[in-house]
Amino acid sequence: MVDSVSSSSSSSNSMRVGGLASGIDTDSMVEQLMNAERQKLYKMQQEETKLTWQQDALREVNASLKSFDSIVSDMKLTTAYNVKSTSSTSSAVTATAASSASNGSYSIQVNKLAKAAIVLSEKADTKTFDPDAAINGQTFADNPKVTADSTFSLRTYDENGQLITKNFDVKTTDSLNSILKKITDDPDLGIRAFYDKQSGQVVMEKKETGKNSSTDQEIVFDEGSFLNTFLGLDPSAKQGAQDAEFTYNGALTISSNKNSYTLSGVSFTFNQTTESAVNITVDNDVDAAYDKIKEFVDSYNKIVEDVNTKLSEKSYRDYPPLTDEQKKEMSEDEIKLWEEKAKSGLLKGETALQSGIYSLRSAWYNKVENGGEYTQLAQIGITTSKNYLENGKLVIDEDELKTALRENPEGVYKLFSNNVEGDGRGIVNRIEDSLDKTMDNITKRAGNTDKTNQQFTLGKRLNEIKDRMDDFQDHLKQVEDRYWRQFSAMESAISQLNQQSSYLMSNFGG
């Protein structure tokens, strides 16, 4: 007779002993019976896995729509349709043009370049002076040593000509570099100060070019202060500030405190003075605008392709999600192939996606009553693919679109981005509205990382399944306990029969 001993983790902690009287492998019998009972639990686990997959798949779609939405936002700007290019006859003057700039030629002669005010110190002995060591005890260009703490004032002018005064403390334990850094880091002065090791001089200069003072001095400090006595900084040893001066179209002379200036949407940059005028030409950059619109259309087509693939993907009902027990009996390659089938068709016929795609198509195709020359995409060379298998992808006629961008970029802009309500609302604005609604519908169904399960549909279903699984686990415990009680009763009965049989046999001389 074979004894079988089993300790079950799913019921009480008491030791269960089976088969002592009957010789039956009770453990194995109970396990087989429980496996049959657990099939309902496995189905719930598979349902939970599939819902989680659907949730993740919908969130991936929402992430793609959000990326597309950022491209849509860029297309609301006039610069997407009315890009300007510039060319110059000399590198002495370069230019960039805003979409508002008028096409044509501009003449610029640079008479003066803007310069920043700069002051230099005396020269220190670079072999003996250490700018990172304490100034106490060091000599800078044979000037008097610093023997006590002091304070100095530094004054300059802002771009509005207002005087700015700042005070700085000098301690004997400070290094020259630390003092100069305080000056440079001051947010109001606009002065750059540093020690040049090669020349042995301190350089103090305005960070911005141009004259802001009515006097010659842009950087002012007191005689007898640290800057003057120790460093030997002298306002006379300087380069004075200077404004740029240029002549526009041979008639208008303009000054600027920077080496740049913007006129009528064209920003000119002055790199050198010129003896004669430099010609700048501004024109529509049709290629850049075309590329922008093509990128937009290609992104839309990718969304259409991806979503329609998910909506029509084949579903394999014979490939449910694998349970942990099933995975233990399979190789990694087998699991991968199985799950590819199991995950196929997760979003087939998904209502939120179907309505979203339909809404996006309508945004492209409906007429835009904007009062302009272009009210439909076909007028600028953008049409729907004639291949029905492409599910409404857009096709661009490059020549037609470039012609529209060249001849009437404002009309193309109004077709796409007319920011009004009703029938005149531009295509891009309609698409943005559609995307917002679609992403909101998907979030209501699949949620996001900011929402709890109770705040979206699939999350609620996942909670319900989890509760059912918890209840069923309790049910399984009760069933297993019942099986063990039944087998124990059987063993007890068999044991009694065996005892009676032995008693009878011993009394009748068996």
PDB file of N, CA, C and O in Angstrom, residues 16 24 36 55 83 99 117 124 165 175 191 195 203 237 268 271 316 323 334 368 372 407 500 510:
ATOM      1  N   ARG A  16      -2.517  17.582   5.531  1.00  0.00           N
ATOM      2  CA  ARG A  16      -3.527  16.699   4.946  1.00  0.00           C
ATOM      3  C   ARG A  16      -2.864  15.378   4.579  1.00  0.00           C
ATOM      4  O   ARG A  16      -1.885  15.359   3.851  1.00  0.00           O
ATOM      5  N   ILE A  24      -5.093   5.389  -2.553  1.00  0.00           N
ATOM      6  CA  ILE A  24      -5.318   6.334  -3.660  1.00  0.00           C
ATOM      7  C   ILE A  24      -4.370   7.524  -3.508  1.00  0.00           C
ATOM      8  O   ILE A  24      -4.156   8.024  -2.402  1.00  0.00           O
ATOM      9  N   ALA A  36      -9.793  21.340 -13.221  1.00  0.00           N
ATOM     10  CA  ALA A  36     -11.058  21.503 -13.943  1.00  0.00           C
ATOM     11  C   ALA A  36     -11.814  22.715 -13.410  1.00  0.00           C
ATOM     12  O   ALA A  36     -12.412  23.490 -14.173  1.00  0.00           O
ATOM     13  N   GLN A  55      -6.296  48.382 -23.753  1.00  0.00           N
ATOM     14  CA  GLN A  55      -6.017  49.677 -23.123  1.00  0.00           C
ATOM     15  C   GLN A  55      -4.694  50.239 -23.615  1.00  0.00           C
ATOM     16  O   GLN A  55      -4.603  51.409 -24.008  1.00  0.00           O
ATOM     17  N   VAL A  83       6.659  81.322 -46.634  1.00  0.00           N
ATOM     18  CA  VAL A  83       8.072  81.336 -46.242  1.00  0.00           C
ATOM     19  C   VAL A  83       8.835  82.245 -47.210  1.00  0.00           C
ATOM     20  O   VAL A  83       8.616  82.204 -48.420  1.00  0.00           O
ATOM     21  N   SER A  99       7.344  86.359 -42.825  1.00  0.00           N
ATOM     22  CA  SER A  99       6.318  86.094 -43.839  1.00  0.00           C
ATOM     23  C   SER A  99       5.593  87.373 -44.261  1.00  0.00           C
ATOM     24  O   SER A  99       5.028  87.439 -45.350  1.00  0.00           O
ATOM     25  N   ALA A 117      31.695  99.520 -25.781  1.00  0.00           N
ATOM     26  CA  ALA A 117      32.710 100.235 -24.998  1.00  0.00           C
ATOM     27  C   ALA A 117      33.609  99.225 -24.299  1.00  0.00           C
ATOM     28  O   ALA A 117      33.151  98.184 -23.828  1.00  0.00           O
ATOM     29  N   ALA A 124      50.059  93.402 -15.904  1.00  0.00           N
ATOM     30  CA  ALA A 124      50.676  92.763 -14.743  1.00  0.00           C
ATOM     31  C   ALA A 124      51.806  91.856 -15.198  1.00  0.00           C
ATOM     32  O   ALA A 124      51.890  91.469 -16.368  1.00  0.00           O
ATOM     33  N   THR A 165      23.997 102.112 -11.176  1.00  0.00           N
ATOM     34  CA  THR A 165      25.138 102.116 -10.254  1.00  0.00           C
ATOM     35  C   THR A 165      25.096 100.867  -9.391  1.00  0.00           C
ATOM     36  O   THR A 165      24.055 100.534  -8.817  1.00  0.00           O
ATOM     37  N   SER A 175      40.060  86.627  -4.645  1.00  0.00           N
ATOM     38  CA  SER A 175      40.962  86.570  -5.800  1.00  0.00           C
ATOM     39  C   SER A 175      40.464  87.560  -6.844  1.00  0.00           C
ATOM     40  O   SER A 175      39.300  87.975  -6.818  1.00  0.00           O
ATOM     41  N   ILE A 191      27.998  94.229 -18.060  1.00  0.00           N
ATOM     42  CA  ILE A 191      29.444  94.374 -18.285  1.00  0.00           C
ATOM     43  C   ILE A 191      30.108  93.005 -18.200  1.00  0.00           C
ATOM     44  O   ILE A 191      29.774  92.182 -17.351  1.00  0.00           O
ATOM     45  N   TYR A 195      40.262  88.606 -16.737  1.00  0.00           N
ATOM     46  CA  TYR A 195      41.717  88.789 -16.771  1.00  0.00           C
ATOM     47  C   TYR A 195      42.275  87.909 -17.871  1.00  0.00           C
ATOM     48  O   TYR A 195      42.018  86.705 -17.930  1.00  0.00           O
ATOM     49  N   VAL A 203      40.274  93.114 -18.849  1.00  0.00           N
ATOM     50  CA  VAL A 203      39.413  93.674 -19.881  1.00  0.00           C
ATOM     51  C   VAL A 203      38.026  93.863 -19.279  1.00  0.00           C
ATOM     52  O   VAL A 203      37.454  92.940 -18.696  1.00  0.00           O
ATOM     53  N   ALA A 237      42.055 104.744 -21.497  1.00  0.00           N
ATOM     54  CA  ALA A 237      42.638 103.634 -22.269  1.00  0.00           C
ATOM     55  C   ALA A 237      41.501 102.741 -22.724  1.00  0.00           C
ATOM     56  O   ALA A 237      41.278 101.664 -22.193  1.00  0.00           O
ATOM     57  N   PHE A 268      18.091  92.923 -41.257  1.00  0.00           N
ATOM     58  CA  PHE A 268      19.412  93.031 -41.862  1.00  0.00           C
ATOM     59  C   PHE A 268      20.483  92.853 -40.787  1.00  0.00           C
ATOM     60  O   PHE A 268      20.360  93.377 -39.678  1.00  0.00           O
ATOM     61  N   ASN A 271      27.826  92.882 -41.156  1.00  0.00           N
ATOM     62  CA  ASN A 271      29.051  92.159 -40.820  1.00  0.00           C
ATOM     63  C   ASN A 271      30.311  92.976 -41.097  1.00  0.00           C
ATOM     64  O   ASN A 271      31.332  92.783 -40.432  1.00  0.00           O
ATOM     65  N   TYR A 316      -7.856  36.517 -34.235  1.00  0.00           N
ATOM     66  CA  TYR A 316      -7.706  35.057 -34.153  1.00  0.00           C
ATOM     67  C   TYR A 316      -8.308  34.574 -32.831  1.00  0.00           C
ATOM     68  O   TYR A 316      -7.670  34.624 -31.782  1.00  0.00           O
ATOM     69  N   THR A 323      -1.910  31.802 -20.316  1.00  0.00           N
ATOM     70  CA  THR A 323      -1.801  31.883 -18.858  1.00  0.00           C
ATOM     71  C   THR A 323      -0.353  31.607 -18.459  1.00  0.00           C
ATOM     72  O   THR A 323       0.452  31.112 -19.268  1.00  0.00           O
ATOM     73  N   GLU A 334       7.918  30.314 -29.301  1.00  0.00           N
ATOM     74  CA  GLU A 334       6.521  29.871 -29.384  1.00  0.00           C
ATOM     75  C   GLU A 334       5.586  30.888 -28.725  1.00  0.00           C
ATOM     76  O   GLU A 334       4.516  31.188 -29.246  1.00  0.00           O
ATOM     77  N   VAL A 368     -14.417  75.197 -47.488  1.00  0.00           N
ATOM     78  CA  VAL A 368     -14.081  76.253 -46.540  1.00  0.00           C
ATOM     79  C   VAL A 368     -14.546  77.586 -47.127  1.00  0.00           C
ATOM     80  O   VAL A 368     -13.950  78.112 -48.061  1.00  0.00           O
ATOM     81  N   GLY A 372     -12.072  83.623 -50.032  1.00  0.00           N
ATOM     82  CA  GLY A 372     -10.851  83.722 -50.819  1.00  0.00           C
ATOM     83  C   GLY A 372     -10.911  82.922 -52.095  1.00  0.00           C
ATOM     84  O   GLY A 372     -11.940  82.333 -52.452  1.00  0.00           O
ATOM     85  N   GLU A 407       1.803  82.022 -56.244  1.00  0.00           N
ATOM     86  CA  GLU A 407       0.923  83.093 -56.716  1.00  0.00           C
ATOM     87  C   GLU A 407       0.013  83.658 -55.628  1.00  0.00           C
ATOM     88  O   GLU A 407      -0.329  84.836 -55.662  1.00  0.00           O
ATOM     89  N   GLN A 500     -12.819  -3.693  10.880  1.00  0.00           N
ATOM     90  CA  GLN A 500     -13.850  -4.687  11.104  1.00  0.00           C
ATOM     91  C   GLN A 500     -13.471  -6.018  10.443  1.00  0.00           C
ATOM     92  O   GLN A 500     -13.676  -7.095  11.012  1.00  0.00           O
ATOM     93  N   GLY A 510      -9.325 -16.564  10.805  1.00  0.00           N
ATOM     94  CA  GLY A 510      -8.845 -16.294   9.465  1.00  0.00           C
ATOM     95  C   GLY A 510      -7.362 -16.066   9.417  1.00  0.00           C
ATOM     96  O   GLY A 510      -6.703 -15.825  10.407  1.00  0.00           O
TER      97      GLY A 510
END
